[in-house]
Amino acid sequence: DAAQLPAGADANRVSTEALAEETLPYQEIDRLQELGINAADLKKLKEAGYHTSEAIVQATRKELLQIKGLSDLKVDKVIECARQLTSAGFMKGTELVKKMESRVRLTTGSPKLDGLLGGGVESQTITELYGEFRCGKSQICHSLAVRAQFPANHGGGNGKTCYIDTEGSFRPERITQIAEAYGVNAAAVLDNIMYARCHNADHLLNLLVGAASKMVEEKFSLLVVDSIMAPFRTDYSGRGELSERQQHLGKALRRIQKLAEEYNVAVVLTNQVMADPAAGMTFAPNPPKPVGGHVLAHASMTRVQLRKGRAEQRVAKLMDSPWLPEGDATFEICAQGIADAKE
């Protein structure tokens, strides 16, 4: 296996010296002090989850005015200064190609699944995995949580993993098993995973604010939310609350997309499915539908449907991507996470 690390490899330890040499994909908010924004106002912005100039440029004026202690004039000045430090306007297609070269692809452990995804899970974008229970969603997330820490030449992102668990399905024992299968230090791998158990939709938004404060301090290469819809399905019920739920979901997804783009992080969201009773009245096949509606469908750059195959085999089907063709890949769950299915 080309992704197998040499015995005793120290790839699981994210080196701060190596990170210092990398070009940061963002402008830290402290640089606004050079343009006349005082330290007290910068502290208020950080507490509200704005740690980079890009975050301020991407925020609306209305959102910034909700921060206590920032007047209309201060907000206008902050936005103006942030725009001076960032390139938020138009650019040439060739410049965009050069900017996209900084994107990394995290390999899953299954070359066939990586091929389906165009080389792996891409940073700065949202990849959604949906399917029924026991179809391999969390297994892929556990595998990626370990492999994201590997160096780039071993299919990783040389960064830490942020894992937000809304269903209680994260298992440290599984991380240990995968790490040991690759011959790396399991304790160091677990140290590089920032884990949070999420209990409701408001808590999810708060955790995303906390994630931003960590990502500006340390190098992260992966953000996992397993699963994205669980808190929204329990907090909001019935058609009467559907509009409010979708608005709240839209805010969370916008914040997740910002994190992906600001910090060059790959985002993997798992999603639940629902049955369509009306479709069962016909003889046509009735596969379960992903929940979350159009709001989630539009936010996800790549959508992958998972279903159970024979024994430990699982089948991934690429359902939506702006540049990849639809296709299938069969993989299996094993000691090192996931791997290509044996014929």
Coordinates of C-alpha atoms in Angstrom, one line a residue:
D1 CA 0.0 0.0 0.0
A2 CA 1.5 3.3 -1.1
A3 CA -0.1 5.1 1.7
Q4 CA 1.4 2.8 4.4
L5 CA 3.8 4.7 6.6
P6 CA 7.2 3.4 7.4
A7 CA 7.5 1.7 10.9
G8 CA 8.0 4.3 13.6
A9 CA 7.2 7.2 11.3
D10 CA 6.6 10.4 13.2
A11 CA 4.1 11.7 10.7
N12 CA 1.3 11.7 13.3
R13 CA 3.0 14.6 15.2
V14 CA 2.1 17.9 13.6
S15 CA 5.3 20.0 13.7
T16 CA 4.8 23.7 14.6
E17 CA 8.1 24.5 12.9
A18 CA 6.9 23.0 9.6
L19 CA 3.7 25.0 10.0
A20 CA 5.6 28.2 10.5
E21 CA 7.2 27.7 7.1
E22 CA 3.9 27.3 5.3
T23 CA 2.2 30.3 3.7
L24 CA -0.9 31.0 5.7
P25 CA -4.1 31.1 3.5
Y26 CA -5.5 33.9 5.6
Q27 CA -4.7 37.3 7.2
E28 CA -4.8 37.2 11.0
I29 CA -7.2 39.8 12.4
D30 CA -4.4 41.3 14.6
R31 CA -3.0 43.0 11.4
L32 CA -6.0 45.4 11.5
Q33 CA -4.2 47.1 14.4
E34 CA -1.7 48.4 12.0
L35 CA -4.5 50.1 10.1
G36 CA -5.9 51.9 13.2
I37 CA -8.3 49.3 14.8
N38 CA -7.8 49.3 18.6
A39 CA -7.0 46.1 20.5
A40 CA -10.3 46.2 22.5
D41 CA -12.4 46.1 19.4
L42 CA -10.2 43.2 18.0
K43 CA -10.8 41.3 21.2
K44 CA -14.6 41.7 20.8
L45 CA -14.4 40.4 17.2
K46 CA -12.4 37.4 18.3
E47 CA -14.8 36.5 21.0
A48 CA -17.6 36.6 18.4
G49 CA -15.6 34.1 16.2
Y50 CA -13.9 36.5 13.8
H51 CA -10.2 35.7 13.8
T52 CA -9.2 36.6 10.2
S53 CA -9.7 39.5 7.8
E54 CA -11.4 37.1 5.4
A55 CA -14.0 36.2 8.1
I56 CA -14.9 39.9 8.4
V57 CA -15.1 40.4 4.6
Q58 CA -17.4 37.4 4.3
A59 CA -19.7 38.5 7.1
T60 CA -22.6 40.8 6.6
R61 CA -22.7 44.3 8.2
K62 CA -25.8 43.2 10.1
E63 CA -23.9 40.3 11.7
L64 CA -21.1 42.6 12.8
L65 CA -23.5 45.1 14.3
Q66 CA -24.8 42.4 16.6
I67 CA -21.5 42.3 18.4
K68 CA -21.8 44.3 21.6
G69 CA -19.7 47.4 21.8
L70 CA -19.3 48.0 18.0
S71 CA -21.0 51.1 16.7
D72 CA -22.0 51.7 13.0
L73 CA -18.8 53.8 12.4
K74 CA -16.5 51.2 14.0
V75 CA -18.1 48.4 11.9
D76 CA -17.7 50.4 8.7
K77 CA -14.0 51.1 9.5
V78 CA -13.3 47.4 10.4
I79 CA -14.9 46.2 7.1
E80 CA -12.9 48.9 5.1
C81 CA -9.6 47.9 6.7
A82 CA -10.3 44.1 6.3
R83 CA -10.9 44.7 2.6
Q84 CA -7.6 46.4 2.2
L85 CA -5.8 43.3 3.5
T86 CA -7.7 40.7 1.4
S87 CA -8.5 40.2 -2.2
A88 CA -12.2 39.9 -2.0
G89 CA -12.9 41.3 -5.5
F90 CA -12.6 39.8 -9.0
M91 CA -9.6 37.9 -10.2
K92 CA -8.5 36.3 -13.5
G93 CA -9.2 32.6 -14.2
T94 CA -5.5 32.0 -14.3
E95 CA -5.1 33.6 -10.8
L96 CA -7.9 31.4 -9.5
V97 CA -6.1 28.3 -10.9
K98 CA -3.0 29.4 -9.0
K99 CA -5.0 30.0 -5.8
M100 CA -6.6 26.5 -6.1
E101 CA -3.2 24.9 -6.2
S102 CA -3.1 25.3 -2.4
R103 CA -6.0 22.8 -2.1
V104 CA -5.0 19.3 -0.7
R105 CA -6.7 16.0 -1.1
L106 CA -7.0 13.6 1.8
T107 CA -7.0 10.0 0.9
T108 CA -9.6 7.7 2.5
G109 CA -7.6 4.4 2.5
S110 CA -9.5 3.0 -0.5
P111 CA -7.9 3.9 -3.9
K112 CA -11.2 3.2 -5.7
L113 CA -13.1 5.6 -3.4
D114 CA -10.4 8.2 -3.8
G115 CA -10.7 7.8 -7.6
L116 CA -14.4 8.3 -7.4
L117 CA -13.7 11.6 -5.5
G118 CA -11.1 12.8 -8.0
G119 CA -8.1 11.9 -5.9
G120 CA -9.6 12.1 -2.4
V121 CA -11.6 14.5 -0.1
E122 CA -10.8 18.0 -1.3
S123 CA -10.0 20.9 1.1
Q124 CA -11.9 24.2 1.0
T125 CA -15.1 22.2 0.0
I126 CA -17.9 20.3 1.7
T127 CA -18.2 16.6 1.0
E128 CA -21.4 15.0 2.2
L129 CA -21.8 11.2 2.9
Y130 CA -25.4 10.0 3.3
G131 CA -27.0 6.7 3.7
E132 CA -28.9 4.4 6.1
F133 CA -27.4 3.3 9.4
R134 CA -24.5 0.8 9.2
C135 CA -23.5 1.8 5.7
G136 CA -19.9 3.0 6.6
K137 CA -20.4 6.8 7.1
S138 CA -18.7 7.0 10.5
Q139 CA -16.1 4.4 9.4
I140 CA -14.9 6.7 6.6
C141 CA -14.8 9.6 9.1
H142 CA -12.7 7.6 11.6
S143 CA -10.3 6.6 8.8
L144 CA -10.0 10.2 7.5
A145 CA -9.5 11.5 11.1
V146 CA -6.3 9.4 11.3
R147 CA -5.1 9.8 7.7
A148 CA -5.6 13.6 7.7
Q149 CA -2.6 13.8 10.1
F150 CA -0.2 12.0 7.6
P151 CA 2.2 14.1 5.5
A152 CA 1.1 15.2 2.0
N153 CA 3.3 12.6 0.4
H154 CA 1.4 9.9 2.2
G155 CA -2.1 11.2 1.2
G156 CA -2.7 13.4 4.3
G157 CA -2.9 17.1 5.1
N158 CA -0.2 17.2 7.8
G159 CA -2.7 18.8 10.2
K160 CA -5.0 18.1 13.1
T161 CA -8.7 16.9 12.9
C162 CA -11.7 18.7 14.4
Y163 CA -14.4 16.1 15.1
I164 CA -17.9 17.3 16.0
D165 CA -20.0 14.3 17.1
T166 CA -23.8 14.8 17.2
E167 CA -24.8 11.2 17.5
G168 CA -22.3 9.8 20.0
S169 CA -20.8 7.5 17.4
F170 CA -17.1 8.5 17.8
R171 CA -15.0 5.7 19.2
P172 CA -11.4 6.3 20.4
E173 CA -10.7 2.6 20.3
R174 CA -11.4 2.5 16.6
I175 CA -8.9 5.4 16.1
T176 CA -6.3 3.4 18.1
Q177 CA -7.0 0.3 15.9
I178 CA -6.5 2.3 12.7
A179 CA -3.4 4.1 13.9
E180 CA -1.8 0.8 15.0
A181 CA -2.6 -0.8 11.7
Y182 CA -0.6 2.0 10.0
G183 CA 2.3 1.6 12.6
V184 CA 2.0 5.1 14.1
N185 CA 1.7 6.2 17.7
A186 CA -2.0 5.9 18.6
A187 CA -1.8 8.3 21.6
A188 CA -0.2 11.0 19.5
V189 CA -2.9 10.5 16.8
L190 CA -5.7 10.9 19.5
D191 CA -3.9 14.0 20.8
N192 CA -4.2 15.6 17.4
I193 CA -8.0 15.0 17.3
M194 CA -10.0 17.9 18.8
Y195 CA -13.3 16.3 19.8
A196 CA -16.6 17.7 20.9
R197 CA -20.0 16.1 21.6
C198 CA -22.7 18.3 20.2
H199 CA -26.2 18.3 21.8
N200 CA -28.3 20.8 19.9
A201 CA -28.3 23.2 16.9
D202 CA -27.3 26.2 19.0
H203 CA -24.4 24.3 20.5
L204 CA -23.2 23.4 17.0
L205 CA -22.9 27.1 16.1
N206 CA -21.0 27.8 19.3
L207 CA -18.6 24.8 18.6
L208 CA -17.9 26.2 15.1
V209 CA -17.0 29.6 16.7
G210 CA -14.6 27.7 19.0
A211 CA -13.2 25.7 16.1
A212 CA -12.2 28.9 14.3
S213 CA -10.3 30.1 17.4
K214 CA -8.3 26.9 17.4
M215 CA -7.7 26.8 13.6
V216 CA -6.1 30.2 13.6
E217 CA -3.6 29.0 16.3
E218 CA -2.8 25.5 14.9
K219 CA -2.8 23.7 11.5
F220 CA -5.9 21.7 10.9
S221 CA -6.6 19.7 7.8
L222 CA -10.0 18.1 8.4
L223 CA -13.4 19.1 10.0
V224 CA -15.9 16.3 10.5
V225 CA -19.5 16.8 11.6
D226 CA -21.2 13.4 12.2
S227 CA -24.0 13.9 11.5
I228 CA -25.0 17.4 10.4
M229 CA -28.8 16.9 10.6
A230 CA -29.2 15.1 13.9
P231 CA -29.5 18.2 16.1
F232 CA -31.8 20.0 13.6
R233 CA -34.2 17.0 13.3
T234 CA -34.6 16.9 17.1
D235 CA -34.7 20.6 17.8
Y236 CA -37.3 21.4 15.2
S237 CA -40.4 19.2 14.5
G238 CA -43.2 19.4 12.0
R239 CA -43.9 21.6 9.0
G240 CA -44.6 24.6 11.2
E241 CA -40.9 24.9 12.2
L242 CA -39.5 23.8 8.9
S243 CA -38.7 27.3 7.7
E244 CA -37.0 28.2 10.9
R245 CA -35.0 25.0 10.9
Q246 CA -33.8 25.6 7.3
Q247 CA -32.7 29.1 8.2
H248 CA -30.7 27.9 11.2
L249 CA -29.2 25.1 9.1
G250 CA -28.2 27.6 6.4
K251 CA -26.4 29.7 9.0
A252 CA -24.4 26.6 10.3
L253 CA -23.5 25.5 6.7
R254 CA -22.4 29.0 5.8
R255 CA -20.1 29.1 8.9
I256 CA -18.7 25.6 8.0
Q257 CA -18.0 26.8 4.4
K258 CA -16.2 29.8 5.7
L259 CA -14.0 27.6 7.9
A260 CA -13.2 25.4 4.9
E261 CA -12.1 28.3 2.7
E262 CA -10.4 30.4 5.4
Y263 CA -8.2 27.7 6.8
N264 CA -7.9 25.4 3.8
V265 CA -9.7 22.6 5.6
A266 CA -11.4 19.6 4.1
V267 CA -15.0 19.3 5.5
V268 CA -16.9 15.9 5.7
L269 CA -20.5 16.0 6.8
T270 CA -22.5 12.8 7.3
N271 CA -26.2 12.9 6.8
Q272 CA -29.2 10.8 7.7
V273 CA -31.9 9.6 5.2
M274 CA -35.7 9.4 5.2
A275 CA -38.1 7.0 3.5
D276 CA -40.7 8.4 1.1
P277 CA -43.9 6.5 1.9
A278 CA -45.8 8.0 -1.1
A279 CA -43.2 6.6 -3.6
G280 CA -43.8 3.1 -2.3
M281 CA -47.2 3.1 -4.0
T282 CA -45.5 2.6 -7.4
F283 CA -43.4 -0.3 -8.6
A284 CA -40.3 1.9 -9.2
P285 CA -37.3 1.5 -6.9
N286 CA -37.5 3.8 -3.9
P287 CA -34.1 4.6 -2.5
P288 CA -34.0 6.6 0.8
K289 CA -33.6 10.4 0.4
P290 CA -31.1 12.5 2.3
V291 CA -32.7 14.9 4.8
G292 CA -31.9 18.6 4.9
G293 CA -33.7 19.6 1.7
H294 CA -32.3 22.0 -0.9
V295 CA -30.3 24.1 1.7
L296 CA -28.0 21.2 2.4
A297 CA -28.0 19.9 -1.2
H298 CA -26.7 23.3 -2.5
A299 CA -24.1 23.7 0.3
S300 CA -22.4 20.3 -0.4
M301 CA -19.9 20.4 -3.3
T302 CA -19.7 16.6 -3.5
R303 CA -22.5 14.2 -2.5
V304 CA -21.9 10.5 -2.0
Q305 CA -24.6 7.9 -1.3
L306 CA -23.5 4.9 0.7
R307 CA -25.2 1.6 0.9
K308 CA -24.4 -1.8 2.4
G309 CA -23.0 -4.6 0.2
R310 CA -22.1 -8.2 1.0
A311 CA -20.6 -8.8 4.4
E312 CA -18.2 -6.0 5.2
Q313 CA -18.4 -4.5 1.8
R314 CA -20.0 -1.1 1.2
V315 CA -20.9 0.7 -2.1
A316 CA -20.3 4.4 -2.6
K317 CA -22.1 6.2 -5.4
L318 CA -21.2 9.7 -6.5
M319 CA -24.6 11.5 -6.8
D320 CA -23.5 15.2 -7.3
S321 CA -20.3 17.0 -8.2
P322 CA -19.7 20.1 -10.3
W323 CA -16.8 18.5 -12.1
L324 CA -16.7 14.7 -11.5
P325 CA -18.7 12.1 -13.4
E326 CA -21.2 9.9 -11.6
G327 CA -19.9 6.5 -10.7
D328 CA -19.6 3.7 -8.1
A329 CA -16.8 2.4 -5.9
T330 CA -16.9 -0.7 -3.7
F331 CA -14.8 -0.7 -0.5
E332 CA -14.7 -2.7 2.7
I333 CA -14.3 -1.9 6.4
C334 CA -11.1 -3.4 7.9
A335 CA -8.5 -2.9 10.7
Q336 CA -6.9 0.1 8.9
G337 CA -10.2 1.9 8.5
I338 CA -11.4 1.2 4.9
A339 CA -9.8 -0.4 1.9
D340 CA -10.7 -1.5 -1.6
A341 CA -13.0 -4.5 -1.6
K342 CA -11.4 -7.9 -2.3
E343 CA -12.8 -9.5 -5.4

